[in-house]
PDB file of C-alpha atoms in Angstrom:
ATOM      1  CA  UNK C   1       0.130   0.033   0.077  1.00 62.00           C
ATOM      2  CA  UNK C   2       0.856   3.671  -0.603  1.00 72.00           C
ATOM      3  CA  UNK C   3       2.405   4.878   2.852  1.00 71.00           C
ATOM      4  CA  UNK C   4       1.802   8.397   1.414  1.00 90.00           C
ATOM      5  CA  UNK C   5      -1.949   7.766   1.112  1.00 94.00           C
ATOM      6  CA  UNK C   6      -2.190   6.679   4.741  1.00 96.00           C
ATOM      7  CA  UNK C   7      -0.467   9.919   5.713  1.00 96.00           C
ATOM      8  CA  UNK C   8      -2.979  11.724   3.830  1.00 96.00           C
ATOM      9  CA  UNK C   9      -5.956  10.128   5.360  1.00 98.00           C
ATOM     10  CA  UNK C  10      -4.437  10.613   8.711  1.00 98.00           C
ATOM     11  CA  UNK C  11      -3.832  14.318   8.078  1.00 97.00           C
ATOM     12  CA  UNK C  12      -7.314  15.006   7.314  1.00 97.00           C
ATOM     13  CA  UNK C  13      -8.589  13.355  10.384  1.00 98.00           C
ATOM     14  CA  UNK C  14      -6.255  15.275  12.553  1.00 97.00           C
ATOM     15  CA  UNK C  15      -7.086  18.519  10.783  1.00 98.00           C
ATOM     16  CA  UNK C  16     -11.015  17.590  11.230  1.00 98.00           C
ATOM     17  CA  UNK C  17     -10.880  16.334  14.925  1.00 98.00           C
ATOM     18  CA  UNK C  18     -10.599  19.853  16.592  1.00 98.00           C
ATOM     19  CA  UNK C  19     -13.757  21.233  14.843  1.00 97.00           C
ATOM     20  CA  UNK C  20     -15.599  17.995  15.302  1.00 98.00           C
ATOM     21  CA  UNK C  21     -14.888  17.974  18.894  1.00 98.00           C
ATOM     22  CA  UNK C  22     -16.513  21.538  19.248  1.00 97.00           C
ATOM     23  CA  UNK C  23     -19.649  19.928  17.826  1.00 96.00           C
ATOM     24  CA  UNK C  24     -19.878  22.396  14.928  1.00 94.00           C
ATOM     25  CA  UNK C  25     -19.181  20.329  11.811  1.00 98.00           C
ATOM     26  CA  UNK C  26     -19.526  21.915   8.463  1.00 98.00           C
ATOM     27  CA  UNK C  27     -23.083  21.178   7.635  1.00 98.00           C
ATOM     28  CA  UNK C  28     -24.617  20.473   3.962  1.00 97.00           C
ATOM     29  CA  UNK C  29     -27.612  22.765   3.834  1.00 93.00           C
ATOM     30  CA  UNK C  30     -28.670  21.249   0.649  1.00 94.00           C
ATOM     31  CA  UNK C  31     -29.054  17.422   1.721  1.00 94.00           C
ATOM     32  CA  UNK C  32     -32.627  18.218   2.936  1.00 91.00           C
ATOM     33  CA  UNK C  33     -33.666  20.045  -0.097  1.00 91.00           C
ATOM     34  CA  UNK C  34     -33.263  17.877  -3.140  1.00 88.00           C
ATOM     35  CA  UNK C  35     -35.764  19.603  -5.294  1.00 88.00           C
ATOM     36  CA  UNK C  36     -33.489  22.998  -5.077  1.00 91.00           C
ATOM     37  CA  UNK C  37     -30.214  20.978  -5.885  1.00 95.00           C
ATOM     38  CA  UNK C  38     -29.724  20.890  -9.438  1.00 96.00           C
ATOM     39  CA  UNK C  39     -26.040  19.981  -9.458  1.00 97.00           C
ATOM     40  CA  UNK C  40     -25.278  17.180 -11.936  1.00 98.00           C
ATOM     41  CA  UNK C  41     -22.053  15.583 -13.362  1.00 98.00           C
ATOM     42  CA  UNK C  42     -20.560  12.932 -15.173  1.00 98.00           C
ATOM     43  CA  UNK C  43     -18.480  10.101 -13.202  1.00 98.00           C
ATOM     44  CA  UNK C  44     -16.488   6.920 -13.674  1.00 98.00           C
ATOM     45  CA  UNK C  45     -17.182   4.811 -10.575  1.00 98.00           C
ATOM     46  CA  UNK C  46     -17.148   1.380  -8.974  1.00 98.00           C
ATOM     47  CA  UNK C  47     -19.106  -0.133  -6.247  1.00 98.00           C
ATOM     48  CA  UNK C  48     -17.784  -2.337  -3.491  1.00 98.00           C
ATOM     49  CA  UNK C  49     -19.013  -5.999  -3.419  1.00 97.00           C
ATOM     50  CA  UNK C  50     -21.930  -6.971  -0.897  1.00 97.00           C
ATOM     51  CA  UNK C  51     -19.790  -8.348   1.782  1.00 97.00           C
ATOM     52  CA  UNK C  52     -17.891  -5.153   2.070  1.00 97.00           C
ATOM     53  CA  UNK C  53     -20.947  -3.107   1.820  1.00 98.00           C
ATOM     54  CA  UNK C  54     -22.457  -4.989   4.784  1.00 98.00           C
ATOM     55  CA  UNK C  55     -19.343  -4.592   6.843  1.00 98.00           C
ATOM     56  CA  UNK C  56     -19.601  -0.849   6.214  1.00 98.00           C
ATOM     57  CA  UNK C  57     -23.210  -0.882   7.222  1.00 98.00           C
ATOM     58  CA  UNK C  58     -22.552  -2.249  10.526  1.00 98.00           C
ATOM     59  CA  UNK C  59     -19.982   0.504  11.152  1.00 98.00           C
ATOM     60  CA  UNK C  60     -22.385   3.018  10.115  1.00 98.00           C
ATOM     61  CA  UNK C  61     -25.056   1.656  12.439  1.00 98.00           C
ATOM     62  CA  UNK C  62     -22.679   2.430  15.164  1.00 98.00           C
ATOM     63  CA  UNK C  63     -22.149   5.842  14.098  1.00 98.00           C
ATOM     64  CA  UNK C  64     -26.048   6.522  13.590  1.00 98.00           C
ATOM     65  CA  UNK C  65     -26.559   5.431  17.195  1.00 98.00           C
ATOM     66  CA  UNK C  66     -24.292   7.940  18.256  1.00 97.00           C
ATOM     67  CA  UNK C  67     -25.422  10.758  15.781  1.00 98.00           C
ATOM     68  CA  UNK C  68     -28.821   9.761  14.330  1.00 98.00           C
ATOM     69  CA  UNK C  69     -29.452  13.317  12.734  1.00 98.00           C
ATOM     70  CA  UNK C  70     -26.457  13.044  10.332  1.00 98.00           C
ATOM     71  CA  UNK C  71     -26.912  11.689   6.554  1.00 98.00           C
ATOM     72  CA  UNK C  72     -25.627   8.154   5.945  1.00 98.00           C
ATOM     73  CA  UNK C  73     -25.280   6.747   2.493  1.00 98.00           C
ATOM     74  CA  UNK C  74     -27.617   3.728   1.897  1.00 98.00           C
ATOM     75  CA  UNK C  75     -25.930   0.720   0.502  1.00 96.00           C
ATOM     76  CA  UNK C  76     -27.137   1.392  -3.118  1.00 96.00           C
ATOM     77  CA  UNK C  77     -25.110   4.722  -2.922  1.00 98.00           C
ATOM     78  CA  UNK C  78     -21.847   3.747  -1.502  1.00 98.00           C
ATOM     79  CA  UNK C  79     -19.280   4.043  -4.225  1.00 98.00           C
ATOM     80  CA  UNK C  80     -15.476   4.584  -4.944  1.00 98.00           C
ATOM     81  CA  UNK C  81     -15.095   7.356  -7.406  1.00 97.00           C
ATOM     82  CA  UNK C  82     -12.578   6.395 -10.386  1.00 97.00           C
ATOM     83  CA  UNK C  83     -12.649   9.828 -12.047  1.00 96.00           C
ATOM     84  CA  UNK C  84     -15.212  12.791 -12.016  1.00 95.00           C
ATOM     85  CA  UNK C  85     -15.239  13.688 -15.883  1.00 96.00           C
ATOM     86  CA  UNK C  86     -17.717  16.451 -15.498  1.00 97.00           C
ATOM     87  CA  UNK C  87     -17.847  17.662 -12.000  1.00 96.00           C
ATOM     88  CA  UNK C  88     -21.237  18.442 -10.724  1.00 96.00           C
ATOM     89  CA  UNK C  89     -22.464  21.942 -11.370  1.00 96.00           C
ATOM     90  CA  UNK C  90     -25.996  23.748 -11.226  1.00 97.00           C
ATOM     91  CA  UNK C  91     -28.083  22.787 -14.088  1.00 96.00           C
ATOM     92  CA  UNK C  92     -26.066  20.399 -16.028  1.00 97.00           C
ATOM     93  CA  UNK C  93     -28.229  17.917 -18.195  1.00 97.00           C
ATOM     94  CA  UNK C  94     -27.519  14.941 -20.168  1.00 97.00           C
ATOM     95  CA  UNK C  95     -28.690  16.776 -23.309  1.00 97.00           C
ATOM     96  CA  UNK C  96     -25.681  19.276 -22.917  1.00 98.00           C
ATOM     97  CA  UNK C  97     -23.165  16.628 -24.031  1.00 98.00           C
ATOM     98  CA  UNK C  98     -23.286  13.400 -26.535  1.00 97.00           C
ATOM     99  CA  UNK C  99     -23.438  10.471 -23.879  1.00 98.00           C
ATOM    100  CA  UNK C 100     -22.632   7.819 -26.512  1.00 98.00           C
ATOM    101  CA  UNK C 101     -19.227   9.509 -27.222  1.00 98.00           C
ATOM    102  CA  UNK C 102     -18.121   9.196 -23.758  1.00 98.00           C
ATOM    103  CA  UNK C 103     -19.410   5.556 -23.693  1.00 98.00           C
ATOM    104  CA  UNK C 104     -17.296   4.715 -26.832  1.00 98.00           C
ATOM    105  CA  UNK C 105     -14.225   6.335 -25.242  1.00 98.00           C
ATOM    106  CA  UNK C 106     -14.327   4.617 -21.907  1.00 98.00           C
ATOM    107  CA  UNK C 107     -15.225   1.134 -23.491  1.00 97.00           C
ATOM    108  CA  UNK C 108     -12.168   1.486 -25.687  1.00 96.00           C
ATOM    109  CA  UNK C 109      -9.632   2.297 -22.925  1.00 95.00           C
ATOM    110  CA  UNK C 110     -11.221  -0.306 -20.404  1.00 96.00           C
ATOM    111  CA  UNK C 111     -11.039  -3.387 -22.888  1.00 93.00           C
ATOM    112  CA  UNK C 112      -7.604  -4.536 -21.583  1.00 90.00           C
ATOM    113  CA  UNK C 113      -7.867  -3.131 -17.965  1.00 95.00           C
ATOM    114  CA  UNK C 114      -7.902  -5.899 -15.250  1.00 96.00           C
ATOM    115  CA  UNK C 115      -9.845  -5.849 -12.109  1.00 97.00           C
ATOM    116  CA  UNK C 116      -8.641  -3.318  -9.706  1.00 97.00           C
ATOM    117  CA  UNK C 117      -7.650  -4.573  -6.155  1.00 97.00           C
ATOM    118  CA  UNK C 118      -8.477  -2.390  -3.221  1.00 98.00           C
ATOM    119  CA  UNK C 119      -8.179  -2.622   0.514  1.00 98.00           C
ATOM    120  CA  UNK C 120     -10.736  -0.691   2.861  1.00 98.00           C
ATOM    121  CA  UNK C 121      -9.153  -0.185   6.476  1.00 98.00           C
ATOM    122  CA  UNK C 122      -9.591   2.514   8.762  1.00 98.00           C
ATOM    123  CA  UNK C 123     -11.856   5.827   8.874  1.00 99.00           C
ATOM    124  CA  UNK C 124     -11.005   9.150   8.232  1.00 99.00           C
ATOM    125  CA  UNK C 125     -12.947  12.531   8.379  1.00 99.00           C
ATOM    126  CA  UNK C 126     -13.357  16.056   7.056  1.00 98.00           C
ATOM    127  CA  UNK C 127     -15.296  18.761   8.822  1.00 98.00           C
ATOM    128  CA  UNK C 128     -18.111  17.896   6.442  1.00 98.00           C
ATOM    129  CA  UNK C 129     -18.208  14.078   6.580  1.00 99.00           C
ATOM    130  CA  UNK C 130     -16.778  10.640   7.501  1.00 99.00           C
ATOM    131  CA  UNK C 131     -14.977   8.235   4.850  1.00 99.00           C
ATOM    132  CA  UNK C 132     -13.775   4.828   4.976  1.00 99.00           C
ATOM    133  CA  UNK C 133     -10.056   4.642   3.767  1.00 98.00           C
ATOM    134  CA  UNK C 134      -9.196   3.071   0.628  1.00 98.00           C
ATOM    135  CA  UNK C 135      -5.956   1.777  -0.384  1.00 98.00           C
ATOM    136  CA  UNK C 136      -4.869   0.452  -3.953  1.00 97.00           C
ATOM    137  CA  UNK C 137      -3.176  -2.778  -3.477  1.00 97.00           C
ATOM    138  CA  UNK C 138      -1.211  -2.141  -6.771  1.00 94.00           C
ATOM    139  CA  UNK C 139      -0.718   0.513  -9.401  1.00 95.00           C
ATOM    140  CA  UNK C 140      -3.809  -0.273 -11.534  1.00 95.00           C
ATOM    141  CA  UNK C 141      -5.847   2.610 -10.180  1.00 97.00           C
ATOM    142  CA  UNK C 142      -3.468   5.124 -10.641  1.00 95.00           C
ATOM    143  CA  UNK C 143      -2.294   4.099 -14.046  1.00 96.00           C
ATOM    144  CA  UNK C 144      -6.315   3.875 -15.268  1.00 97.00           C
ATOM    145  CA  UNK C 145      -6.901   7.246 -13.881  1.00 96.00           C
ATOM    146  CA  UNK C 146      -3.851   8.716 -15.785  1.00 95.00           C
ATOM    147  CA  UNK C 147      -4.912   6.854 -19.115  1.00 96.00           C
ATOM    148  CA  UNK C 148      -8.322   8.364 -18.732  1.00 96.00           C
ATOM    149  CA  UNK C 149      -7.054  11.878 -18.084  1.00 94.00           C
ATOM    150  CA  UNK C 150      -4.781  11.695 -21.138  1.00 95.00           C
ATOM    151  CA  UNK C 151      -7.572  10.153 -23.390  1.00 96.00           C
ATOM    152  CA  UNK C 152     -10.197  12.529 -22.428  1.00 96.00           C
ATOM    153  CA  UNK C 153      -7.910  15.621 -22.757  1.00 93.00           C
ATOM    154  CA  UNK C 154      -6.943  14.514 -26.483  1.00 96.00           C
ATOM    155  CA  UNK C 155     -10.536  13.680 -27.429  1.00 96.00           C
ATOM    156  CA  UNK C 156     -12.035  17.202 -27.462  1.00 94.00           C
ATOM    157  CA  UNK C 157     -15.326  16.247 -25.321  1.00 97.00           C
ATOM    158  CA  UNK C 158     -16.441  18.491 -22.854  1.00 93.00           C
ATOM    159  CA  UNK C 159     -14.825  17.614 -19.380  1.00 95.00           C
ATOM    160  CA  UNK C 160     -13.559  19.105 -16.138  1.00 92.00           C
ATOM    161  CA  UNK C 161     -11.285  16.479 -14.981  1.00 90.00           C
ATOM    162  CA  UNK C 162      -9.071  17.690 -11.952  1.00 77.00           C
ATOM    163  CA  UNK C 163     -10.360  21.202 -12.004  1.00 72.00           C
ATOM    164  CA  UNK C 164     -11.969  20.808  -8.400  1.00 68.00           C
ATOM    165  CA  UNK C 165      -9.015  18.795  -7.236  1.00 66.00           C
ATOM    166  CA  UNK C 166      -6.726  15.901  -8.288  1.00 78.00           C
ATOM    167  CA  UNK C 167      -8.239  12.548  -7.237  1.00 84.00           C
ATOM    168  CA  UNK C 168      -5.584  10.224  -5.725  1.00 86.00           C
ATOM    169  CA  UNK C 169      -7.351   8.405  -2.971  1.00 94.00           C
ATOM    170  CA  UNK C 170      -9.680   5.286  -3.048  1.00 96.00           C
ATOM    171  CA  UNK C 171     -11.892   6.223  -0.332  1.00 97.00           C
ATOM    172  CA  UNK C 172     -15.789   5.849  -0.167  1.00 98.00           C
ATOM    173  CA  UNK C 173     -17.883   8.654   1.568  1.00 98.00           C
ATOM    174  CA  UNK C 174     -20.096   7.268   4.245  1.00 99.00           C
ATOM    175  CA  UNK C 175     -21.545  10.178   6.234  1.00 99.00           C
ATOM    176  CA  UNK C 176     -22.481  13.734   5.580  1.00 98.00           C
ATOM    177  CA  UNK C 177     -23.097  16.163   8.506  1.00 98.00           C
ATOM    178  CA  UNK C 178     -26.285  17.986   8.438  1.00 97.00           C
ATOM    179  CA  UNK C 179     -26.882  18.778  12.079  1.00 97.00           C
ATOM    180  CA  UNK C 180     -24.717  20.073  15.009  1.00 97.00           C
ATOM    181  CA  UNK C 181     -23.063  16.946  16.509  1.00 98.00           C
ATOM    182  CA  UNK C 182     -25.157  15.373  19.834  1.00 98.00           C
ATOM    183  CA  UNK C 183     -22.045  13.451  20.981  1.00 98.00           C
ATOM    184  CA  UNK C 184     -18.931  15.364  19.707  1.00 98.00           C
ATOM    185  CA  UNK C 185     -16.414  13.511  22.378  1.00 98.00           C
ATOM    186  CA  UNK C 186     -18.002  10.129  21.535  1.00 98.00           C
ATOM    187  CA  UNK C 187     -17.745  10.719  17.793  1.00 99.00           C
ATOM    188  CA  UNK C 188     -14.025  11.867  17.939  1.00 98.00           C
ATOM    189  CA  UNK C 189     -13.364   8.877  20.289  1.00 98.00           C
ATOM    190  CA  UNK C 190     -15.032   6.479  17.701  1.00 99.00           C
ATOM    191  CA  UNK C 191     -12.815   8.170  14.979  1.00 99.00           C
ATOM    192  CA  UNK C 192      -9.603   7.629  16.983  1.00 98.00           C
ATOM    193  CA  UNK C 193     -10.559   4.022  17.866  1.00 98.00           C
ATOM    194  CA  UNK C 194     -11.133   3.077  14.154  1.00 98.00           C
ATOM    195  CA  UNK C 195      -8.562   4.958  12.429  1.00 98.00           C
ATOM    196  CA  UNK C 196      -6.864   1.661  11.305  1.00 96.00           C
ATOM    197  CA  UNK C 197      -9.561  -0.975  11.695  1.00 98.00           C
ATOM    198  CA  UNK C 198      -9.142  -3.698   9.018  1.00 97.00           C
ATOM    199  CA  UNK C 199     -12.403  -3.987   6.935  1.00 98.00           C
ATOM    200  CA  UNK C 200     -11.361  -6.163   3.909  1.00 98.00           C
ATOM    201  CA  UNK C 201      -9.622  -6.286   0.380  1.00 98.00           C
ATOM    202  CA  UNK C 202     -11.598  -6.650  -2.567  1.00 97.00           C
ATOM    203  CA  UNK C 203     -11.514  -6.714  -6.457  1.00 96.00           C
ATOM    204  CA  UNK C 204     -13.449  -4.096  -8.520  1.00 96.00           C
ATOM    205  CA  UNK C 205     -14.572  -5.944 -11.503  1.00 96.00           C
ATOM    206  CA  UNK C 206     -17.011  -3.525 -12.977  1.00 98.00           C
ATOM    207  CA  UNK C 207     -16.931   0.161 -13.699  1.00 98.00           C
ATOM    208  CA  UNK C 208     -20.127   2.349 -14.480  1.00 99.00           C
ATOM    209  CA  UNK C 209     -20.444   5.568 -16.340  1.00 99.00           C
ATOM    210  CA  UNK C 210     -23.107   7.619 -14.792  1.00 99.00           C
ATOM    211  CA  UNK C 211     -25.168  10.745 -14.799  1.00 99.00           C
ATOM    212  CA  UNK C 212     -25.304  11.774 -11.188  1.00 98.00           C
ATOM    213  CA  UNK C 213     -26.104  14.202  -8.491  1.00 97.00           C
ATOM    214  CA  UNK C 214     -23.799  15.586  -5.777  1.00 96.00           C
ATOM    215  CA  UNK C 215     -24.498  12.678  -3.468  1.00 97.00           C
ATOM    216  CA  UNK C 216     -24.643   9.834  -6.026  1.00 96.00           C
ATOM    217  CA  UNK C 217     -28.388   8.949  -4.962  1.00 96.00           C
ATOM    218  CA  UNK C 218     -29.746   6.018  -6.703  1.00 95.00           C
ATOM    219  CA  UNK C 219     -32.887   7.752  -7.314  1.00 93.00           C
ATOM    220  CA  UNK C 220     -30.928  10.523  -9.378  1.00 94.00           C
ATOM    221  CA  UNK C 221     -28.385   8.458 -11.203  1.00 97.00           C
ATOM    222  CA  UNK C 222     -28.492   7.445 -14.865  1.00 98.00           C
ATOM    223  CA  UNK C 223     -26.339   4.308 -15.622  1.00 98.00           C
ATOM    224  CA  UNK C 224     -25.000   5.123 -19.239  1.00 98.00           C
ATOM    225  CA  UNK C 225     -22.852   2.241 -19.511  1.00 98.00           C
ATOM    226  CA  UNK C 226     -21.582  -0.880 -17.357  1.00 98.00           C
ATOM    227  CA  UNK C 227     -17.997  -2.003 -18.107  1.00 97.00           C
ATOM    228  CA  UNK C 228     -16.693  -5.360 -17.083  1.00 97.00           C
ATOM    229  CA  UNK C 229     -13.013  -5.433 -16.317  1.00 96.00           C
ATOM    230  CA  UNK C 230     -11.351  -8.709 -17.608  1.00 87.00           C
ATOM    231  CA  UNK C 231      -8.499 -10.611 -15.694  1.00 72.00           C
TER     232      UNK C 231
END
């Protein structure tokens, strides 16, 4: 595993804990007003296998017992972002692009990509939410992301890859804060206890191209293409 990635997750957590300890996280004011949230984007993502999702759901249940007012991703929405091709912005619609052109490019690039090996271990946090830490077990994910960057930049297709930030992690967001914390000290203690807890290794054998909202809600997601990775 990449030791720099572990250090990155640890730095995130340490930066967030003082604010969380005060009980005043960064609140997402749009979570409870989906009709007013027109942010949409185009994303390549993968979904952990069911046993891993079940393990994450058990940890989320522990958190929900501490902080029931927060937003917890349902199993259908838990995902790992491979690459955000068009970052979510207000008013974006599928009619603004040619989805088939994106699907063709992705399918061609993924034809010879083997399954991606990932390890989930530990939890990190930001002021806005809680994430499970993901660690690529080989160079496959990083190489795929770079190939996608090069291909899309050369394609002439509309894209905003890396404009918000350059994705390097393999995390999955599980919790978003939408209310002040009820038990900040207990939440911080939970995060410290679970900083390195093992969860499991798995292979990502399918990558989806989706039109999505900010939270990857299943109800607002349009599956454009599903690509199988062949060993």
